[in-house]
XYZ file of C-alpha atoms in Angstrom:
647
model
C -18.609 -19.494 3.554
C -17.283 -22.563 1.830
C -15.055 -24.069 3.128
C -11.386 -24.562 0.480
C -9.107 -27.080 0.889
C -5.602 -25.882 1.627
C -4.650 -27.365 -1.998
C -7.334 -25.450 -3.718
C -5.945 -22.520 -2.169
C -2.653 -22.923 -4.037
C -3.578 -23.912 -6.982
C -5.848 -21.060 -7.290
C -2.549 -18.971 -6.658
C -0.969 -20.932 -9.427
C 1.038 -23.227 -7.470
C 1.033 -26.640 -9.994
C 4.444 -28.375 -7.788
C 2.389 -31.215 -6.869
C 5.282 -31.995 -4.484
C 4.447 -28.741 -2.764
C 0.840 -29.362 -2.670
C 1.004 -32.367 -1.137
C 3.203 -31.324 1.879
C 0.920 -28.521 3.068
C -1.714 -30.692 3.059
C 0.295 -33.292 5.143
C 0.891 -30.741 7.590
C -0.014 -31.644 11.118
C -3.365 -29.631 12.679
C -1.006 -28.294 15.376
C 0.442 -26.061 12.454
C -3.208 -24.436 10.378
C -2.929 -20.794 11.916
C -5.884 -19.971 13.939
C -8.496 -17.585 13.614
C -7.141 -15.671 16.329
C -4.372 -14.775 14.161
C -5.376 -12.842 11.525
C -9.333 -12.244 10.771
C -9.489 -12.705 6.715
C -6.891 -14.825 4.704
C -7.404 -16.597 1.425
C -10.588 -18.903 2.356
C -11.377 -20.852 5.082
C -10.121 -24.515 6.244
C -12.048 -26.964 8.142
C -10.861 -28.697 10.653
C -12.656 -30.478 13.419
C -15.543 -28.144 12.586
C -13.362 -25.638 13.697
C -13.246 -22.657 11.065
C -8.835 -22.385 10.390
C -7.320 -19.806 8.118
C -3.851 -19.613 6.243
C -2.200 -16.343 5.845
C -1.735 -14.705 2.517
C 2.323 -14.434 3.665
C 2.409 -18.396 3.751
C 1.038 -18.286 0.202
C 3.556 -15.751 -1.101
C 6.270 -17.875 0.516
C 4.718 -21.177 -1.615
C 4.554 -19.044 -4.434
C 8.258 -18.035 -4.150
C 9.047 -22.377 -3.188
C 6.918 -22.902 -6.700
C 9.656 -20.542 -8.942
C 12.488 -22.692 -6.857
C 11.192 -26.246 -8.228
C 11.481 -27.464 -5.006
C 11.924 -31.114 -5.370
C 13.090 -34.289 -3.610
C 16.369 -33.400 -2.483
C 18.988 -33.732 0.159
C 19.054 -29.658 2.011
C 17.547 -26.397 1.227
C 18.401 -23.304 3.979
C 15.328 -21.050 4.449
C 16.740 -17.291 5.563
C 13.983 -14.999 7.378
C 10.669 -17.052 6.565
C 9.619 -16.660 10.403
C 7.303 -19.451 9.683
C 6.927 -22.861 11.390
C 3.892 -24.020 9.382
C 6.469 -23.535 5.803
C 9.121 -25.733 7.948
C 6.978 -27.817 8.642
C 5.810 -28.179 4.792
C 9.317 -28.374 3.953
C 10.201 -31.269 6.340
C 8.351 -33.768 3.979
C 10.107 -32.691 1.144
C 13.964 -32.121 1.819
C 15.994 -34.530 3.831
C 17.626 -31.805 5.898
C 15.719 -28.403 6.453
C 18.399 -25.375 7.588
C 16.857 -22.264 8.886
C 18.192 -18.762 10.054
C 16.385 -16.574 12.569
C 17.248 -13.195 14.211
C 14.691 -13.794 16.995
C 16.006 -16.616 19.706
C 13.259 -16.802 21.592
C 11.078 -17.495 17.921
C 14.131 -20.330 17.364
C 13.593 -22.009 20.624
C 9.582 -21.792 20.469
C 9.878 -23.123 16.828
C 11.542 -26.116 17.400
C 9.953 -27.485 20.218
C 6.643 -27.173 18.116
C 7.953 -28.831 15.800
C 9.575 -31.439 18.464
C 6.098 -32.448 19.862
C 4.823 -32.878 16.440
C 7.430 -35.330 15.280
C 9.678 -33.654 13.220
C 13.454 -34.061 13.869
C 14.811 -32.917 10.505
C 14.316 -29.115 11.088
C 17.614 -27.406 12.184
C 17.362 -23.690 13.156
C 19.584 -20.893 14.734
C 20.491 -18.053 15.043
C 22.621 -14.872 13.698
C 22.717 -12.913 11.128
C 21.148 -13.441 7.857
C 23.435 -12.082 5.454
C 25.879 -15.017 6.497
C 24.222 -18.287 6.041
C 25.065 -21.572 7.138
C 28.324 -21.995 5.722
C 28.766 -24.821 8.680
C 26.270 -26.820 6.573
C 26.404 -26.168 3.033
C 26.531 -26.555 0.062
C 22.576 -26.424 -0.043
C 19.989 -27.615 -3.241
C 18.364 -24.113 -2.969
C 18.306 -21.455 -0.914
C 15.003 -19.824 0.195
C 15.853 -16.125 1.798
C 12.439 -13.684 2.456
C 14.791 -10.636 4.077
C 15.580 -8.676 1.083
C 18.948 -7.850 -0.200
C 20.184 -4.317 -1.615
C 22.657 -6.863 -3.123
C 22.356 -10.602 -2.953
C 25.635 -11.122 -0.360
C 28.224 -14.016 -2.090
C 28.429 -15.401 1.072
C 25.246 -16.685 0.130
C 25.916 -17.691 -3.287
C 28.648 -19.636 -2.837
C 26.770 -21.669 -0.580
C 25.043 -22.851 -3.054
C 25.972 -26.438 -5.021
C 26.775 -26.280 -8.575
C 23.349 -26.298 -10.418
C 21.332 -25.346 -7.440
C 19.074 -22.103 -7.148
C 18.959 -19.079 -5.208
C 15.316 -16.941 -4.527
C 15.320 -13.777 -2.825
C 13.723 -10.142 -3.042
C 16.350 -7.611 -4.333
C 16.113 -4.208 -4.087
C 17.323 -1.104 -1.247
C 14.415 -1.355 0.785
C 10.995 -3.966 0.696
C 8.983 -1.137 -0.864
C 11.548 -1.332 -3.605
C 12.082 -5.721 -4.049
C 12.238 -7.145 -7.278
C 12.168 -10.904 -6.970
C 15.186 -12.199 -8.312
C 16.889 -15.951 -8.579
C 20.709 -16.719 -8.814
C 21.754 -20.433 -10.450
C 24.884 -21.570 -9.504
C 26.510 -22.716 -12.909
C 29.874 -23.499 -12.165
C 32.521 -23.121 -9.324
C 32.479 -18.956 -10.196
C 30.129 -18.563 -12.487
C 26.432 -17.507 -11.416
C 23.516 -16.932 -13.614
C 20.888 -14.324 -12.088
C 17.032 -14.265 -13.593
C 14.407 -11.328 -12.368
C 10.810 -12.547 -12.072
C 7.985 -10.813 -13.041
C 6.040 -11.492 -10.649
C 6.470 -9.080 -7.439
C 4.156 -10.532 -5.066
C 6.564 -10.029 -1.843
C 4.786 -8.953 1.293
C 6.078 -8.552 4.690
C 4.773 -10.467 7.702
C 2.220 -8.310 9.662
C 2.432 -8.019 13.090
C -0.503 -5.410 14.022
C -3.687 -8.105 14.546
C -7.151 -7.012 14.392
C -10.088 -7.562 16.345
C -12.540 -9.419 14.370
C -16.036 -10.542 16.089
C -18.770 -13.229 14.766
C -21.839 -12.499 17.111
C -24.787 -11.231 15.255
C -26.311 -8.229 17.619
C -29.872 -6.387 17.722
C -29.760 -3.520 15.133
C -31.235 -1.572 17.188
C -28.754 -2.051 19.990
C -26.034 -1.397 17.281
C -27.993 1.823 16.215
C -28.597 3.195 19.807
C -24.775 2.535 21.138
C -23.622 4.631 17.668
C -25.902 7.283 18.626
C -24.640 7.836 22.167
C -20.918 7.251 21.374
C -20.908 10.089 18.214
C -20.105 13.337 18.595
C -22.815 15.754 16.431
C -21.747 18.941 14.628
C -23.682 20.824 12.776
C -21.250 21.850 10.087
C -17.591 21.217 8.867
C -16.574 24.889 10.383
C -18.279 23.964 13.443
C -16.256 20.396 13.795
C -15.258 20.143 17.682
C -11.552 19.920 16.393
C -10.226 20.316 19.530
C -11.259 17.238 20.486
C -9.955 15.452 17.607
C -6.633 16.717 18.206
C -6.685 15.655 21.787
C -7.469 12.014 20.614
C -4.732 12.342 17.580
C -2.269 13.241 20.326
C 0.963 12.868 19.178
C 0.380 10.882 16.231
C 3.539 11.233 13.711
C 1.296 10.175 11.148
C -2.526 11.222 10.401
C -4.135 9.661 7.573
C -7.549 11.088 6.313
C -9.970 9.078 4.250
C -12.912 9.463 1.632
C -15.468 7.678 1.019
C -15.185 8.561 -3.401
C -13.461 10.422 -4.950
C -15.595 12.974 -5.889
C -17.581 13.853 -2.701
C -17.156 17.824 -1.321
C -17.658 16.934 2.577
C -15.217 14.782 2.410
C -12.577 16.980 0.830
C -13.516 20.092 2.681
C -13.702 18.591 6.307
C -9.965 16.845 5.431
C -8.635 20.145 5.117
C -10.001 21.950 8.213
C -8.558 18.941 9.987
C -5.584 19.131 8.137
C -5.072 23.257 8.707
C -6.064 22.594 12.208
C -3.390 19.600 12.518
C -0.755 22.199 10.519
C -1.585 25.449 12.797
C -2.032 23.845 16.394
C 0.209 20.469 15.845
C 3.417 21.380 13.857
C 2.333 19.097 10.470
C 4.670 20.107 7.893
C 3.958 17.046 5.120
C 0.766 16.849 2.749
C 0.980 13.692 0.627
C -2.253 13.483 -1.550
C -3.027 10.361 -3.958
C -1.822 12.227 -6.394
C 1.064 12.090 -9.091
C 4.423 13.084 -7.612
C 5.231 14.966 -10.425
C 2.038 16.517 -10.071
C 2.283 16.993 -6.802
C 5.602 18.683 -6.781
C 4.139 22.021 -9.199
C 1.772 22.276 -6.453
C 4.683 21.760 -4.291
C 6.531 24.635 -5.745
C 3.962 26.852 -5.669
C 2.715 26.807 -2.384
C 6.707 27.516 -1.350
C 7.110 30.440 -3.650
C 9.359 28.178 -6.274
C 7.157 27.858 -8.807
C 8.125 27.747 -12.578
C 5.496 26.532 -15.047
C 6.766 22.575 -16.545
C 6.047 21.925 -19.982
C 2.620 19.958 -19.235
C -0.487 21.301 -16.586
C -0.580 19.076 -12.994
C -4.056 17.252 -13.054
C -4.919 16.999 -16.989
C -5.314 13.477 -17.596
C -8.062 10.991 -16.259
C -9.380 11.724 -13.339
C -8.319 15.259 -13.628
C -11.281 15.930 -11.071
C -10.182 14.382 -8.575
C -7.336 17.085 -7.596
C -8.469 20.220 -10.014
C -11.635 21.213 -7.970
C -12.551 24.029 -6.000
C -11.958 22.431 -2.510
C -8.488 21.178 -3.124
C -7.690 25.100 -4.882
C -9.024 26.894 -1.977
C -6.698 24.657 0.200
C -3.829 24.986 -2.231
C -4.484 29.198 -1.663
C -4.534 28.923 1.948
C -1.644 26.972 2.076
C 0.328 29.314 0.421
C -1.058 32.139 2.172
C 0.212 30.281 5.782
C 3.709 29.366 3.887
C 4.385 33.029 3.477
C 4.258 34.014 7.091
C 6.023 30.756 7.901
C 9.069 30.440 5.928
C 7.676 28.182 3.137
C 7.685 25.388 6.199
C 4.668 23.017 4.577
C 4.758 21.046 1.393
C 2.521 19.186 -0.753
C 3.369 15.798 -2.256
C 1.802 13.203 -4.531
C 2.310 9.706 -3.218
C 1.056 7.680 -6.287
C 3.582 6.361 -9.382
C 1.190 7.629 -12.460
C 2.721 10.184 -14.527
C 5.677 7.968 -15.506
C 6.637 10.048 -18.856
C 6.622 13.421 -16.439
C 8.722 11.362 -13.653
C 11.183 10.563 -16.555
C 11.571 14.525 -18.243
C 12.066 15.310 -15.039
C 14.945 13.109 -13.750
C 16.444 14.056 -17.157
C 16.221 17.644 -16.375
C 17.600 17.279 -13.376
C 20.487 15.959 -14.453
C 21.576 17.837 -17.489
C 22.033 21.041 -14.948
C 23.892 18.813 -12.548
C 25.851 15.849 -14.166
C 25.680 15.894 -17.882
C 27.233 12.641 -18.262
C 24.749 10.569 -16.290
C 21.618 12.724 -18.048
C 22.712 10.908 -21.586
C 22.619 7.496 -19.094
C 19.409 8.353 -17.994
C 18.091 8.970 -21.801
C 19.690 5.986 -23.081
C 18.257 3.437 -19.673
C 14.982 4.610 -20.481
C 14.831 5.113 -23.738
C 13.013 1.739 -24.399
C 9.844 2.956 -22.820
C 9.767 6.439 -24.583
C 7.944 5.227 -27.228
C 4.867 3.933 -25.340
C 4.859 6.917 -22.711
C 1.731 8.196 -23.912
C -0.147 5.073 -23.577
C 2.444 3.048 -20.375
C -0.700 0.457 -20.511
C 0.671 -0.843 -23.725
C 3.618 -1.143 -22.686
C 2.590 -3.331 -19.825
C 0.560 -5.794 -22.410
C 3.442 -6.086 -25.047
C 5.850 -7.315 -21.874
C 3.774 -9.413 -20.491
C 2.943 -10.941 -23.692
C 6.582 -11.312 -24.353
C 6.489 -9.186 -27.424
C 8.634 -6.628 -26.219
C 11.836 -7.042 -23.569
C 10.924 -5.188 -19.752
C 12.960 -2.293 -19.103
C 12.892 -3.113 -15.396
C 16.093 -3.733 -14.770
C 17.342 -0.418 -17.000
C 15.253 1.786 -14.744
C 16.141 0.202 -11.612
C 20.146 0.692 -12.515
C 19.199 4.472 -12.792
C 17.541 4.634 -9.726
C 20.761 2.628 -7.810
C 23.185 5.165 -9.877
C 21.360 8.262 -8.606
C 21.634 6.438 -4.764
C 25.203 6.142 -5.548
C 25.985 8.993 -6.635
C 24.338 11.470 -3.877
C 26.818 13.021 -2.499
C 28.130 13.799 -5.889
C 24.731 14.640 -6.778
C 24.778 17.340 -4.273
C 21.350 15.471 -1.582
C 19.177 18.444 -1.746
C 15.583 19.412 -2.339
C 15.798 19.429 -6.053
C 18.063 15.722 -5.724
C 15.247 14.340 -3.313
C 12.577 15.352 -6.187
C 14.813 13.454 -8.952
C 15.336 10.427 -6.890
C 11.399 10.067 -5.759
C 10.702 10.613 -9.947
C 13.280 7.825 -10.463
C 11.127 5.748 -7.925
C 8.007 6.220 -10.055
C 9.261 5.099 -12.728
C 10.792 1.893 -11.487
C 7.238 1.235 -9.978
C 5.291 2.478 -12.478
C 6.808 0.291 -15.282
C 6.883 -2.408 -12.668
C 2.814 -1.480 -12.084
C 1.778 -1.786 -16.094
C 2.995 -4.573 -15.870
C 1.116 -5.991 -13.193
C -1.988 -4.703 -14.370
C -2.063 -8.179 -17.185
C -0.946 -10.683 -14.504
C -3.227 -9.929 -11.064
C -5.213 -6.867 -9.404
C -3.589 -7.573 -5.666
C 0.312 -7.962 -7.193
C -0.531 -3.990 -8.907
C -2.548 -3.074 -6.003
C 0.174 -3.684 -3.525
C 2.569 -2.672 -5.748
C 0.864 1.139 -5.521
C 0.490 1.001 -1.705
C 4.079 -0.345 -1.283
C 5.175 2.590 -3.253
C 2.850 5.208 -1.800
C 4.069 4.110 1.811
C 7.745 4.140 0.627
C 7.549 7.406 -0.551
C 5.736 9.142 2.521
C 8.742 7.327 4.753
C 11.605 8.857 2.268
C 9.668 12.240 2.643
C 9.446 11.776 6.647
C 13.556 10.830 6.775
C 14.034 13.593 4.449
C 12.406 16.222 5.984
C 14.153 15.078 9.611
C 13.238 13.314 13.074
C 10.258 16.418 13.843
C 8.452 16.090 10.367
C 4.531 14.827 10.701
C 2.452 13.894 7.968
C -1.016 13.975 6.940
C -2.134 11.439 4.535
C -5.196 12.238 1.832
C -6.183 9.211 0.504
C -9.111 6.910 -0.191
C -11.276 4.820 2.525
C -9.777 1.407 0.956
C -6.254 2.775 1.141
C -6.031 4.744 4.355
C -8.353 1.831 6.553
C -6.285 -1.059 7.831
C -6.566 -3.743 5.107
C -6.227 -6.346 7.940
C -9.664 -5.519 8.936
C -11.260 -5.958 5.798
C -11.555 -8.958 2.916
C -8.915 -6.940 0.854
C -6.520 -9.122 2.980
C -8.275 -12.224 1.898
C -7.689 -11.005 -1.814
C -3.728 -10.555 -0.511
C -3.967 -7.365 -0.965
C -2.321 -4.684 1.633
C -2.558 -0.914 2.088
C -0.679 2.109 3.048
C -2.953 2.557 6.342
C -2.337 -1.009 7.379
C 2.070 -1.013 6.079
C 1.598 2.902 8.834
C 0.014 0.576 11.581
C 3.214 -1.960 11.375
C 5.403 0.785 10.962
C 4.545 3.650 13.264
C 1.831 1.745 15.807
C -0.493 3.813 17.766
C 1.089 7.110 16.221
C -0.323 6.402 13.388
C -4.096 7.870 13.451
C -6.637 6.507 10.194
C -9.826 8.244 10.163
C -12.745 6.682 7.100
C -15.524 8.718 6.176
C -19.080 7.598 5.389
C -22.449 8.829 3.790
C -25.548 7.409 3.504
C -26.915 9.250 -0.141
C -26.427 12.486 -2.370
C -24.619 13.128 -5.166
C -21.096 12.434 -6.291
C -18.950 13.394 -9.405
C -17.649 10.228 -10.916
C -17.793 8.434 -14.817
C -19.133 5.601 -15.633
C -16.185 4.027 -16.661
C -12.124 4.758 -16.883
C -11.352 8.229 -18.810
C -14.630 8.638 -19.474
C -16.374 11.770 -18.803
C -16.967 13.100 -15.380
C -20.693 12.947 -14.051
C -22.665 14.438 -11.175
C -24.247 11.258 -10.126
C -26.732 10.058 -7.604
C -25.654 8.247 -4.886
C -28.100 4.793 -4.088
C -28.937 4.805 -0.045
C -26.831 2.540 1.540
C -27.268 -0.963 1.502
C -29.761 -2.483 4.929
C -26.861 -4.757 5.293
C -23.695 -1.680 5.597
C -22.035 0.517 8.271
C -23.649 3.384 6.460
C -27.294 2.205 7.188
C -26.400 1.842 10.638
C -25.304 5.416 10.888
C -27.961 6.776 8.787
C -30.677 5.072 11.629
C -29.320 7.039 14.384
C -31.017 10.099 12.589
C -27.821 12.134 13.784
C -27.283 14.467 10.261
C -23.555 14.657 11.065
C -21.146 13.449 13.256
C -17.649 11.733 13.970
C -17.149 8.500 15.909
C -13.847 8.000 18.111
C -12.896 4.002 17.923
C -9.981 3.499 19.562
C -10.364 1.673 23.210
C -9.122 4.350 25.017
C -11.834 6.859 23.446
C -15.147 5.085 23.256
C -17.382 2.155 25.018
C -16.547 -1.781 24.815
C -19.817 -2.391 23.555
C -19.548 0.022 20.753
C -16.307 -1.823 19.654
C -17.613 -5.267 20.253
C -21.079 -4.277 18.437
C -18.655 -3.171 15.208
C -16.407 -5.233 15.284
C -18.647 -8.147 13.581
C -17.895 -7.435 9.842
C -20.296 -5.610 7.640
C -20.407 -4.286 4.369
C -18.482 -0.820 3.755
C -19.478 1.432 0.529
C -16.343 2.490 -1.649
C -16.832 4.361 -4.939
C -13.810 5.536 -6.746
C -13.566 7.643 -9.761
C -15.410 4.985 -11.527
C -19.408 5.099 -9.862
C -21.828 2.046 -11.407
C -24.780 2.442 -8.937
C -26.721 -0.269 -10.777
C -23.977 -2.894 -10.140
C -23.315 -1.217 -6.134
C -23.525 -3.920 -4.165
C -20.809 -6.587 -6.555
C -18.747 -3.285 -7.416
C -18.953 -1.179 -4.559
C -19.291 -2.480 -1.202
C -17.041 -4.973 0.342
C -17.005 -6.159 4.212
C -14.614 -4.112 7.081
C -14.520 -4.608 11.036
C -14.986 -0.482 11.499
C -13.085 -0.434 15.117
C -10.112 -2.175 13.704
C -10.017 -0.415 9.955
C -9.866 3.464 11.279
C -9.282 4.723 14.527
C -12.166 7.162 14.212
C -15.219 7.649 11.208
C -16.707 10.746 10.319
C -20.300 11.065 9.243
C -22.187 12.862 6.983
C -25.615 11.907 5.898
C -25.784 13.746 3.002
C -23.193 14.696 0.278
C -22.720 16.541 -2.496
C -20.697 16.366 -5.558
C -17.408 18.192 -5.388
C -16.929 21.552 -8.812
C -14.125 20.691 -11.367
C -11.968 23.544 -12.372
C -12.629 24.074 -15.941
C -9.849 25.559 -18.000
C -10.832 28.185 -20.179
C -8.474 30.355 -22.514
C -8.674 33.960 -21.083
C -7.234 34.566 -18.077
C -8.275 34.425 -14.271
C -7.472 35.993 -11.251
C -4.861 33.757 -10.087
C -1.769 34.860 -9.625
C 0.790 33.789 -11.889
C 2.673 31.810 -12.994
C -0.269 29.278 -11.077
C -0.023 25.464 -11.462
C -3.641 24.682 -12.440
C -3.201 27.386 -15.002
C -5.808 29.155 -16.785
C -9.418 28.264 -15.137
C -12.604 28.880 -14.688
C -13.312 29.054 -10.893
């Protein structure tokens, strides 16, 4: 790989602060993270022909010094960076550098690095954030990376008249907006939002990442005598599964596309097996919440038909197929001899204009008064619900004013007012709709600026929203996860990470650890049901044969027709970990399929052990069968959420 300059690296992020630039490069070697670190970052840095890497959290933290204008100046107080390579940046630009730590045993470690490399004019302790350094102010700018439901005036006033304030904003990180606060006068303060929302917290979970190249056919022979065989998905040896899941609060089941019947079918044997034998109460599909929550309804005997059908717009495949309607039946069918104890819920912020009617509804039955508020804060985006894209382009090319901060006032006022609000079931549903549409008009937005800031901004929500349905559903509530290969795996341990991009499988590996359980699923060739391009028309497709070069070939050599693949250490072989564990390309095809562009627009490189804890197998694959809705009626009971279809 060639080998970027630190300077390239933040330029290409859009850094232009040449002041900025120049002190990362003037950063001692003692400070370039090593590879041991992290496995994939933004490119790769030379140094004494040793390969280095930076971390895609020291470039959001430049790009958040970049919107301060840090400049020659005499102090700037840095609140929850965590970072001794960004104090170390800003010691050649600030006279005095103040920072604020929770962890004391960080504090002490950090400034004796930074001792034995010279620099004196780093000052940290430390206490609680919130509070500052009032000892030391007035400061030229304050940097804080701990976000703020509210940005605390103890901080503010720390600030010297004309000096700037950056911080994320919002009730939890899932939820920041990036905001700044100027200082204009003694008690006067001028706050700005940024478009931009490129936050992203500081991982802590590291992957394993090898670089010896190994015989193939050493790889191919320690796959085949680690896998477990099956002949088919209703003979899966489940009960071994669940022994490995153990007592995972968290299970998070892949795909390999998103039109593949294997994978959909052998998710929801695991799943029933996981709700039956293992007390999972939570399904939380990529889906739409709003979606979601008809599906919801039924499945608890609560259904009344909305004004629009769940699953009708681009890629209305993807849910409204056979599989996922046989599970919806049996999932009913269980809910009736078990109190209505399992839901279904969409994780995903599409269906903003649903989200919206919905919160509205809501409200009109319970608080009149704040439904009109509700109409009037998002009344701005009405007009482009039908096509939110536009939306996004006419913002971002400031032709029409964002409605961000409207939507997230409704959102706070619904927080605010729970108890009034009565917090039930039907004021959980409003609130998570609220949360789509603060992230969904945050998300069309994104779309015109950068593919990581919009992809992160889905997995931050999707991971938000399975957490609010965990807390809401109490301290015993488990959830299984349906969700794509490149949002389930661990992003660490794959080159997403080096795009700065992060996913809901690696945000459940920070948050929940080892009882969080990701399983990936692979194939080697069949057919899929996909388009050729977005909201076009769905296609059975042939899948290519994996790439020589892939985890799928691999697999496919064993000759083993089906099988799963335990990876955690504690359930296979150290030399099936270390023969992984050497990146290699991964096949992921979405509801989009361009098999004559695969290996540009469909593969990308993974270390296996460290994306999933396990990898199921299935050589050959078919395409999953669309419900197609006809006009006569069907033998579904009614009212039924996917309406009137022909099974």
């Amino acid at each position: 790989m060639k080998d970027i300059s630190i300077a390239e690296q933040l330029m290409d992020k859009g850094i232009r602060n040449t002041l900025l630039i120049k002190a990362f490069q003037d950063i001692p070697k003692a400070f370039i993270l090593s590879e041991n670190l992290h496995p994939y970052f933004y490119e790769n840095i030379s140094i004494e022909k040793a390969i280095k890497k930076t971390e895609p959290r020291v470039i959001v933290i430049a790009k958040m010094l970049e919107q301060l204008q840090v400049k020659k100046e005499e102090r700037i107080l840095i609140i929850g960076v965590d970072s001794v390579y960004i104090l170390a940046a800003l010691s050649k630009i600030y006279k005095e550098v103040y920072a604020i730590e929770t962890n004391e045993t960080y504090s002490k470690w950090a400034l004796e690095v930074l001792k034995n490399s010279e620099i004196t004019n780093v000052h940290i302790k430390t206490g609680k954030l919130e509070n500052g350094w009032d000892a030391e102010a007035p400061f030229n700018a304050i940097l804080s990376a701990l976000e703020f439901e509210e940005i605390p005036d103890t901080l503010k006033q720390q600030l010297k008249i004309g000096a700037k304030l950056l911080s994320p904003v919002g009730p939890d990180w899932a939820h920041v907006m990036l905001e700044t606060i100027e200082r204009i006068s003694e008690n006067e303060y001028e706050t700005k939002a940024l478009r931009d929302n490129y936050f992203i917290p500081k991982p802590k979970v590291i992957p394993e990442v090898g670089t010896e190249i190994y015989p193939e056919n050493e790889i191919i022979d320690e796959i085949g005598m680690s896998s477990i065989p099956f002949k088919t998905i209703k003979t899966f040896p489940i009960e071994g599964l669940l022994e490995r899941i153990g007592d995972a609060k968290v299970v998070l089941l892949g795909e390999a596309s998103h039109g593949t019947s294997e994978f959909y079918a052998m998710r929801q044997e695991i799943t029933k097996a996981l709700i039956e034998k293992k007390g999972f109460n939570l399904v939380c599909a990529e889906a739409d919440w709003s979606d979601a929550e008809q599906i919801n309804n039924y499945v608890r005997g609560q259904h009344t038909a909305q004004d629009w059908m769940p699953f009708s717009r681009f890629p209305e495949w993807m849910w409204k197929n056979k599989d996922v309607l046989n599970f919806v039946e049996w999932q009913k069918k269980y809910n009736t001899k078990h109190h209505n104890s399992v839901g279904f819920y969409g994780l995903d912020l599409y269906g903003l204009e649903n989200s919206i009617d919905l919160v509205i509804k809501y409200l009109q039955d319970i608080d009149p008064d704040l439904a009109t508020l509700a109409k009037l804060r998002y009344s701005s985006m009405m007009p482009y619900m039908s096509n939110p894209t536009l939306y996004g382009k006419l913002v971002t090319s400031n032709k029409l004013q964002s409605c961000e901060k409207e939507v997230l006032k409704m959102l706070f006022d619904l927080l605010k007012n729970k108890s009034k609000l009565n917090h039930s079931q039907a004021y959980f549903n409003a609130y998570q709709n609220a949360t789509v549409v603060v992230n969904a008009e945050r998300y069309y937005k994104a779309m015109y600026y950068g593919s990581a800031e919009s992809w992160n901004l889905r997995d931050f929500h999707m991971f938000s929203t399975l957490k609010s349905l965990l807390s809401y559903h109490g301290k015993d509530s488990k959830a299984v996860v349906w969700a794509h290969n490149s949002h389930i795996g661990n992003a660490l341990a794959t080159e997403m990470y080096a795009r700065g991009e992060i996913n809901i499988g690696h945000l459940c590996k920070e948050h929940f650890g080892s009882k969080s359980y990701n399983i990936g699923f692979g194939t080697h060739t069949g057919t899929v049901a996909a388009a050729k391009n977005w909201d076009e028309t769905m296609q059975v497709m042939p899948v290519n044969n994996s790439l020589p070069e892939s985890y799928e070939y691999l697999c496919h050599k064993t000759n083993v027709p089906n099988f799963t693949l335990p990876l955690r250490a504690e359930h296979s072989e150290k030399n099936l970990r270390v023969f992984l564990s050497t990146p290699r390309l991964q096949r992921a095809i979405g509801v989009v399929y361009r098999p004559e562009t695969e290996l540009n627009s469909h593969y990308f490189r993974t270390a296996l052990p460290s994306q999933f804890d396990e990898y199921i197998w299935f050589n050959k694959t078919k395409a999953i069968t669309p419900l197609i809705t006809k006009t006569e009626k069907t033998k579904l009971g009614s009212p039924h959420p996917f309406g009137l279809i022909d099974r």
